[in-house]
PDB file of C-alpha atoms in Angstrom:
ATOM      1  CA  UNK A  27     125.190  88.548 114.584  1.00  0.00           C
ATOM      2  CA  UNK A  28     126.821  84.960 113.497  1.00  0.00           C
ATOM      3  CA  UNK A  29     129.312  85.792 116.549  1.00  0.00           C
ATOM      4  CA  UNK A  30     125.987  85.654 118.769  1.00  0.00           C
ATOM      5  CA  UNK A  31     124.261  82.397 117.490  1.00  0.00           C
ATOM      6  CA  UNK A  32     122.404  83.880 114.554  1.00  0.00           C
ATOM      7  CA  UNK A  33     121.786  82.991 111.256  1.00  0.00           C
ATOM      8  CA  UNK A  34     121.062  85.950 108.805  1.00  0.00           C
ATOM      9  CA  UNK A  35     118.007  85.647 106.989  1.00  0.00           C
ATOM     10  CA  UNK A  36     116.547  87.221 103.586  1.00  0.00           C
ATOM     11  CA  UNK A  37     115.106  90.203 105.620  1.00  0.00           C
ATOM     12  CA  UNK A  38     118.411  90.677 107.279  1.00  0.00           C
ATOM     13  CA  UNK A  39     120.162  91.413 103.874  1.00  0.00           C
ATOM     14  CA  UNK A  40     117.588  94.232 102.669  1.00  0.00           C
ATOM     15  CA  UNK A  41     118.631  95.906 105.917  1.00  0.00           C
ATOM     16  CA  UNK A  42     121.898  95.568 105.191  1.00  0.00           C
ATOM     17  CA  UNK A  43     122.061  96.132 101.440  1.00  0.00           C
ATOM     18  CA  UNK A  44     119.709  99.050 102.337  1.00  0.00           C
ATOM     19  CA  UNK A  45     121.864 100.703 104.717  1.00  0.00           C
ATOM     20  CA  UNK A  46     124.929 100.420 102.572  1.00  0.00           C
ATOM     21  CA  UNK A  47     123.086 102.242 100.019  1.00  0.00           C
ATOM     22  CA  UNK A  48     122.162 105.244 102.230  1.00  0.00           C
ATOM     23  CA  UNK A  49     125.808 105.204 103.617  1.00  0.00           C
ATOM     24  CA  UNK A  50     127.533 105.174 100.141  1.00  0.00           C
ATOM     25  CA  UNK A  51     129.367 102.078 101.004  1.00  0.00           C
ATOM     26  CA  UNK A  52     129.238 100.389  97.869  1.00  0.00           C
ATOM     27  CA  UNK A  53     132.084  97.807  98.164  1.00  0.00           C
ATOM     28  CA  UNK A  54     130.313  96.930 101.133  1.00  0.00           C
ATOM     29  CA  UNK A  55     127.467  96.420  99.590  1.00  0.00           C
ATOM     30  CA  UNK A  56     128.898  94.241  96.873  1.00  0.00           C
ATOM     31  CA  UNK A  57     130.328  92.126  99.474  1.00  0.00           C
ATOM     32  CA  UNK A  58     127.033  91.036 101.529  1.00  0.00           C
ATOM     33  CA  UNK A  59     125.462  90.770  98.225  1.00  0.00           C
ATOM     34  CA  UNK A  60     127.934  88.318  96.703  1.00  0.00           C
ATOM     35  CA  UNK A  61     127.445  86.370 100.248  1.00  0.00           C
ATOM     36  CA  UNK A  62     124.098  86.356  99.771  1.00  0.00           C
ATOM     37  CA  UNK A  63     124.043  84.716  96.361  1.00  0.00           C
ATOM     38  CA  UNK A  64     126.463  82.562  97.716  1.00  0.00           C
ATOM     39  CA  UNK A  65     124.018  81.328 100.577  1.00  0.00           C
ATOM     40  CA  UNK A  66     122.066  78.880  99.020  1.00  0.00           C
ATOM     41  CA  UNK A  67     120.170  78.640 101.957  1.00  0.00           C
ATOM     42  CA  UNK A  68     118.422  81.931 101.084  1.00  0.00           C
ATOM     43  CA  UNK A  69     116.301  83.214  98.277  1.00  0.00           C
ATOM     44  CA  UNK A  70     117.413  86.102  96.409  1.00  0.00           C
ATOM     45  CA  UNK A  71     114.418  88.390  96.003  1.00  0.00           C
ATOM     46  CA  UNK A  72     112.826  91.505  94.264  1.00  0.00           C
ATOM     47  CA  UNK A  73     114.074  93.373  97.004  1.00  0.00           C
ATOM     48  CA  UNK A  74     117.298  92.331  96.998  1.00  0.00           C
ATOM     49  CA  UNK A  75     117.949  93.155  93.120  1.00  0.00           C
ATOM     50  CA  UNK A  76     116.064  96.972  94.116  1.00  0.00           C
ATOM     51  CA  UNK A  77     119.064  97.600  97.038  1.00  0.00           C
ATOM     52  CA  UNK A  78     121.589  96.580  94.337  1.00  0.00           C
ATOM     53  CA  UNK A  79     120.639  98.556  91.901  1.00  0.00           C
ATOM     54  CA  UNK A  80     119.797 101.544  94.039  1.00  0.00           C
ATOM     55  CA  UNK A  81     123.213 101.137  95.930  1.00  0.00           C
ATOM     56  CA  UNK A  82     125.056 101.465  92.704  1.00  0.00           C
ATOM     57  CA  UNK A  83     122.482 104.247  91.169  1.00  0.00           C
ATOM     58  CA  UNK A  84     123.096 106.499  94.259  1.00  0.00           C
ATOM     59  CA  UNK A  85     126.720 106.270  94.086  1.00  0.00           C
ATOM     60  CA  UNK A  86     126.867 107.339  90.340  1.00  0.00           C
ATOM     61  CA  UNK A  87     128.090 103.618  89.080  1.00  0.00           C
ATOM     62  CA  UNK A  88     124.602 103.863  86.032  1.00  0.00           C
ATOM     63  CA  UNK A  89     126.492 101.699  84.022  1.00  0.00           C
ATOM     64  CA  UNK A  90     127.627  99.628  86.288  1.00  0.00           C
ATOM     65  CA  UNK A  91     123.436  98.821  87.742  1.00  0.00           C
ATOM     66  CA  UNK A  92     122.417  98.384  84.511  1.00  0.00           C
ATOM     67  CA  UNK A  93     124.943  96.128  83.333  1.00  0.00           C
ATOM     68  CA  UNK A  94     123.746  93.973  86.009  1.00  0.00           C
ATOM     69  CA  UNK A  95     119.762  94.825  85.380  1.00  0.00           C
ATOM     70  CA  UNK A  96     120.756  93.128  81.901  1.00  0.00           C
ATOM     71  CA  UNK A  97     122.449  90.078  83.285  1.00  0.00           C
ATOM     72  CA  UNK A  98     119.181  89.122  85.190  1.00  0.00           C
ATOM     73  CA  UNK A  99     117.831  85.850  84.482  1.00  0.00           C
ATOM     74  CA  UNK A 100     115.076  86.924  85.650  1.00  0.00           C
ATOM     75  CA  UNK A 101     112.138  89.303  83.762  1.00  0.00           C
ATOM     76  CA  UNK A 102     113.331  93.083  85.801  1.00  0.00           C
ATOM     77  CA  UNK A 103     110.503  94.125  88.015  1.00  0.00           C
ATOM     78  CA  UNK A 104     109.402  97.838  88.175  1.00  0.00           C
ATOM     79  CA  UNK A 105     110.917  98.022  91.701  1.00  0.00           C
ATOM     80  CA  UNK A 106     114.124  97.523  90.264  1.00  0.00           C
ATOM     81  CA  UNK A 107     114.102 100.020  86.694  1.00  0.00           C
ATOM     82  CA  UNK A 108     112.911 102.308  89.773  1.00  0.00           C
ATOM     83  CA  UNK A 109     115.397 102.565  91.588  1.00  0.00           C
ATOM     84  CA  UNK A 110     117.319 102.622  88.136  1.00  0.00           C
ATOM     85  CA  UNK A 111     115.978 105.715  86.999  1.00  0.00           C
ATOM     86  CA  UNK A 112     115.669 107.739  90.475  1.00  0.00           C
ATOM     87  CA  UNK A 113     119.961 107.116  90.563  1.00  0.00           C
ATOM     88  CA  UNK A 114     120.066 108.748  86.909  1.00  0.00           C
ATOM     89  CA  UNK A 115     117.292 111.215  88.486  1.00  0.00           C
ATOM     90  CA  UNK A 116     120.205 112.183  91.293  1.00  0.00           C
ATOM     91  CA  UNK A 117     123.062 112.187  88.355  1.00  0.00           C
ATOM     92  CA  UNK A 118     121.413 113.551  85.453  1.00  0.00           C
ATOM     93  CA  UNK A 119     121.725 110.621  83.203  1.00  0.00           C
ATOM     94  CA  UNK A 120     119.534 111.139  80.284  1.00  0.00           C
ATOM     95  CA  UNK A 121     121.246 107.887  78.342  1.00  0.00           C
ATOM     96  CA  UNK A 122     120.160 105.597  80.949  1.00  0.00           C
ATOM     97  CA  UNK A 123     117.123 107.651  82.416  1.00  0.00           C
ATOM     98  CA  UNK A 124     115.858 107.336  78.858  1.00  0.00           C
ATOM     99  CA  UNK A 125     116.268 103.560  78.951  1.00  0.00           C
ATOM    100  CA  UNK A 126     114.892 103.167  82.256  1.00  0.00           C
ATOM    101  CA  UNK A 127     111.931 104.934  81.852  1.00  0.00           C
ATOM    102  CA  UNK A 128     110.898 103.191  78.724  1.00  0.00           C
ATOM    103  CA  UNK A 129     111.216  99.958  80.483  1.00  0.00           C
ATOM    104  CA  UNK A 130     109.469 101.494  83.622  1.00  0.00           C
ATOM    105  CA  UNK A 131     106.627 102.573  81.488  1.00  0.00           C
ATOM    106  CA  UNK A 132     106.448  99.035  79.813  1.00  0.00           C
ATOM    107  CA  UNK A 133     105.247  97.685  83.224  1.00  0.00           C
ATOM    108  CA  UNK A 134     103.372 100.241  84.845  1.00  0.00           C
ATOM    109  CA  UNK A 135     102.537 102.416  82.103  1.00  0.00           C
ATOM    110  CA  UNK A 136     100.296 104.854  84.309  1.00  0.00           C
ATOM    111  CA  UNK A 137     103.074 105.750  86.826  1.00  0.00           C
ATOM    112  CA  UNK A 138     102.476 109.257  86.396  1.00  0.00           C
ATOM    113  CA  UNK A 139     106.190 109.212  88.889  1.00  0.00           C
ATOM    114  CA  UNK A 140     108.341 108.086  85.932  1.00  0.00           C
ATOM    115  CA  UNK A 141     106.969 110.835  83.562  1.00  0.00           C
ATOM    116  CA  UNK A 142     108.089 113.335  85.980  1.00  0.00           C
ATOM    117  CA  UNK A 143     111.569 111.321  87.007  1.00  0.00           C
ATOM    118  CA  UNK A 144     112.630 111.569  82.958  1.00  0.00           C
ATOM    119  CA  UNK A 145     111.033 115.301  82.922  1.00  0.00           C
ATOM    120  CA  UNK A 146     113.273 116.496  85.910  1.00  0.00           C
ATOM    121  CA  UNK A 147     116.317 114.650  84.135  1.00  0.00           C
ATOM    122  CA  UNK A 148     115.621 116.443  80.780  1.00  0.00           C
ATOM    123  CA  UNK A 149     115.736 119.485  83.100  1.00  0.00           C
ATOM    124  CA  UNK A 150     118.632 119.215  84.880  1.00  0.00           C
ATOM    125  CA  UNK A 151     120.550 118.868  81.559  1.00  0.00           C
ATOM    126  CA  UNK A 152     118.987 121.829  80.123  1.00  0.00           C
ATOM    127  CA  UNK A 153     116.848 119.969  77.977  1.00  0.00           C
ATOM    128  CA  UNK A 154     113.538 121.844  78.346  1.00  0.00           C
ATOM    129  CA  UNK A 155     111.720 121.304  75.305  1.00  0.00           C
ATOM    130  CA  UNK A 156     112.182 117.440  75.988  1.00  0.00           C
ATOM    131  CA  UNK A 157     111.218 118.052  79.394  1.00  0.00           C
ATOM    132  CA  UNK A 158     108.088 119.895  78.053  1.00  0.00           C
ATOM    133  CA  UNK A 159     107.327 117.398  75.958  1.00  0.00           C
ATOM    134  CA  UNK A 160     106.954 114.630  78.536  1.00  0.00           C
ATOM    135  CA  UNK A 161     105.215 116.778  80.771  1.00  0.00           C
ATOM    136  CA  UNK A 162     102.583 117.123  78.359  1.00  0.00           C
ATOM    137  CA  UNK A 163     102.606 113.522  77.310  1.00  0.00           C
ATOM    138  CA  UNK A 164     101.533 112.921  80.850  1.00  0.00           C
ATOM    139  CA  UNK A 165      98.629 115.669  80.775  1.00  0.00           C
ATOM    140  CA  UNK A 166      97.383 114.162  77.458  1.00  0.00           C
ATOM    141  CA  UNK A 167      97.073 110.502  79.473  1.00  0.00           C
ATOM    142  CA  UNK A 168      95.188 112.420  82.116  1.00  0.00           C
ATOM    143  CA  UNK A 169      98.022 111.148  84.650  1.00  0.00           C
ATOM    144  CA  UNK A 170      98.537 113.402  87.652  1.00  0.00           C
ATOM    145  CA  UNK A 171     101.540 112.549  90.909  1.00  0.00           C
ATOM    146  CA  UNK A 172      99.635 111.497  94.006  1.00  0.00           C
ATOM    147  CA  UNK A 173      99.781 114.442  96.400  1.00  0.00           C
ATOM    148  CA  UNK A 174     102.112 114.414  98.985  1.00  0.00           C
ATOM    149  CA  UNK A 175     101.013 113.264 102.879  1.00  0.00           C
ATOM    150  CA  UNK A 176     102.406 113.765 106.092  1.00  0.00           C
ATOM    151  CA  UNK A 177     101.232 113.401 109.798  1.00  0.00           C
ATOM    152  CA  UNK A 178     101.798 113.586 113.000  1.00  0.00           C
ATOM    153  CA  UNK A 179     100.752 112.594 116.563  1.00  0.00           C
ATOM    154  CA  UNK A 180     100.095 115.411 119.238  1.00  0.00           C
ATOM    155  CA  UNK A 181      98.257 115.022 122.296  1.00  0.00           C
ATOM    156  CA  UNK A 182      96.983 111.425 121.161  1.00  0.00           C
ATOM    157  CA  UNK A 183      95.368 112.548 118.176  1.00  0.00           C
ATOM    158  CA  UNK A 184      96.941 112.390 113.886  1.00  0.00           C
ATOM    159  CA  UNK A 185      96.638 115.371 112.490  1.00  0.00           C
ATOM    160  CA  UNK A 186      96.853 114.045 108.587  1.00  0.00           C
ATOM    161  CA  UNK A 187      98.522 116.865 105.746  1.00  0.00           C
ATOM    162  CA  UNK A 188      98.260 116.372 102.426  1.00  0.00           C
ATOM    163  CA  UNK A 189      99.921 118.819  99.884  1.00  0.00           C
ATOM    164  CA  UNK A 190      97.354 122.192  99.353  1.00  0.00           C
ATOM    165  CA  UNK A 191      94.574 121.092 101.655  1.00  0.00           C
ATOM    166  CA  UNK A 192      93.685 123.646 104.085  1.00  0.00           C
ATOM    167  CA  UNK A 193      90.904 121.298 105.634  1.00  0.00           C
ATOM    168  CA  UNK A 194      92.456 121.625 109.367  1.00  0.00           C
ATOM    169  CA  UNK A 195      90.660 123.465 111.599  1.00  0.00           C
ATOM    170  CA  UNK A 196      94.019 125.358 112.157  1.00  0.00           C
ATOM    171  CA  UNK A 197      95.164 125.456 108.689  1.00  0.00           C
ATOM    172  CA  UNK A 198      95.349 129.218 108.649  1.00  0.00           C
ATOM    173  CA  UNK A 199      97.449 129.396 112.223  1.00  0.00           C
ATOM    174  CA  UNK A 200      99.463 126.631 110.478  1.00  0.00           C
ATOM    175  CA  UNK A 201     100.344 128.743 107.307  1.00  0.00           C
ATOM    176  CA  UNK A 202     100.991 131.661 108.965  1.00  0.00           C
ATOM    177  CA  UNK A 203     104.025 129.537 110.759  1.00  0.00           C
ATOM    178  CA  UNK A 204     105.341 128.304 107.565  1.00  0.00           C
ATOM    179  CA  UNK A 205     105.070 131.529 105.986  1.00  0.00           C
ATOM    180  CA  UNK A 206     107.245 133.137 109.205  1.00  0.00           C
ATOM    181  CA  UNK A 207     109.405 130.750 109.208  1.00  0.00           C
ATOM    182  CA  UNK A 208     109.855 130.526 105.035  1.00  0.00           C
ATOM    183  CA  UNK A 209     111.029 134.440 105.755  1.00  0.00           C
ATOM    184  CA  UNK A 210     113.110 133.832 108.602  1.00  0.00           C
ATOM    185  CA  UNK A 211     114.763 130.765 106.424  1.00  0.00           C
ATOM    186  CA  UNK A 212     115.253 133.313 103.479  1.00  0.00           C
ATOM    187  CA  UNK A 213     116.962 136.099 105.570  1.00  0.00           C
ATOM    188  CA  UNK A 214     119.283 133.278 106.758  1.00  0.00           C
ATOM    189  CA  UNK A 215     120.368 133.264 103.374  1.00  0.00           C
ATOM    190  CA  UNK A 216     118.488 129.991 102.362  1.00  0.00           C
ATOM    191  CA  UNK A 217     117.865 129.396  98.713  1.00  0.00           C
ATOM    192  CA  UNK A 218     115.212 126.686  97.719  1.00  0.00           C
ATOM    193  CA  UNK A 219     115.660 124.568  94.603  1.00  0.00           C
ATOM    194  CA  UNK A 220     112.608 125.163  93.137  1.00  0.00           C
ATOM    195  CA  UNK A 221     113.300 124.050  89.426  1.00  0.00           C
ATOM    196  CA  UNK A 222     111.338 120.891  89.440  1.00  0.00           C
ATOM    197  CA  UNK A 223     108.615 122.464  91.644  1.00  0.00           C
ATOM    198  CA  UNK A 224     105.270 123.475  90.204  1.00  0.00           C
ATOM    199  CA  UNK A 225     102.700 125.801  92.008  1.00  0.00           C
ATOM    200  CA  UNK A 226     100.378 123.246  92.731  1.00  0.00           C
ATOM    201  CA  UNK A 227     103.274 121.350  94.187  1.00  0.00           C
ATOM    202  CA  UNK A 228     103.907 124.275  97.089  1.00  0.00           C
ATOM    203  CA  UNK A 229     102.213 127.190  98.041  1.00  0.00           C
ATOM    204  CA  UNK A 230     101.750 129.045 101.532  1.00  0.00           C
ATOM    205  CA  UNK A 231      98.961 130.944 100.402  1.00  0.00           C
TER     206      UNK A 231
END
């Protein structure tokens, strides 16, 4: 890019601290990020802090993102205890999941996300009656996860999905489909991960 005449810009490091992440190149990472701060040409931003912490959450280093959460000068915004607590969601970290998620909840304390983030890492420890207990923290607040939505464009027309809405006029052609293939998928010898899934989460009937 410099090579060419350009001059990277604060959008060009999110792209590149992003992809890093995604790749697992950490030391890479690092190394535009340290250029960046050196740039005084170029505002660090919110995002910029989120793609730091989330490169070093998805590549196990916990301690290592929230050393650097805690060296902020800066107040940490929920973007960034985020992408904090989704790493420790990927490595089962309750120590820092727990921290995370009590700073999480100190911003945005109606994330209904982050009560189901520290329930699936109580879970994945084999810490159920923890995981219970947040669950049902959650129900008593009346907080429920926004359903998930998908769509796609056929024939110049969206056809919108959200998760157990059987509203399209060819919902039951549709689930037939996904219940064919969900067989053919299970003969294959495919075995879902359904621990963190509840019934209202997936159901093809």
């Amino acid at each position: 890019m410099r090579k060419s005449g350009f001059k990277p810009d604060d959008v060009t490091y999110v792209g590149l601290l992003s992809a890093c992440s995604h790749a697992g190149l950490v030391e890479e990472g690092l190394k535009y990020f340290d250029e960046l701060v050196k740039d005084r040409s170029i505002l660090v931003r919110e995002d910029h802090y989120a793609c730091l912490v989330d490169l070093c959450g998805r590549a196990g280093r916990l301690k290592e993102a929230f050393g650097f959460i805690e060296r902020l000068e800066t107040k940490p915004s929920a973007r960034v205890w985020g992408a904090l607590l989704a790493g420790c969601n990927v490595h089962a970290n309750v120590k820092i999941g727990k921290q995370a998620a009590k700073k999480l909840l100190e911003v945005e304390p109606e994330n209904a996300g982050t009560y189901l983030l520290l329930s699936n890492i109580y879970a994945s420890t084999g810490k159920w009656r923890e995981a219970a207990r947040v669950r049902l923290k959650m129900k008593d607040k009346g907080l429920k996860k926004q359903p998930g939505c998908s769509w796609i464009e056929v024939g110049n027309r969206v056809h919108v999905f959200v998760v157990g809405d059987k509203s399209h006029s060819q919902s039951k052609l549709i689930y037939s489909l996904l219940r064919d293939l969900h067989s053919k998928m299970k003969k294959a010898g495919y075995e879902p991960n359904n621990d963190f899934i509840s019934d209202e989460d997936f159901s093809l009937t």
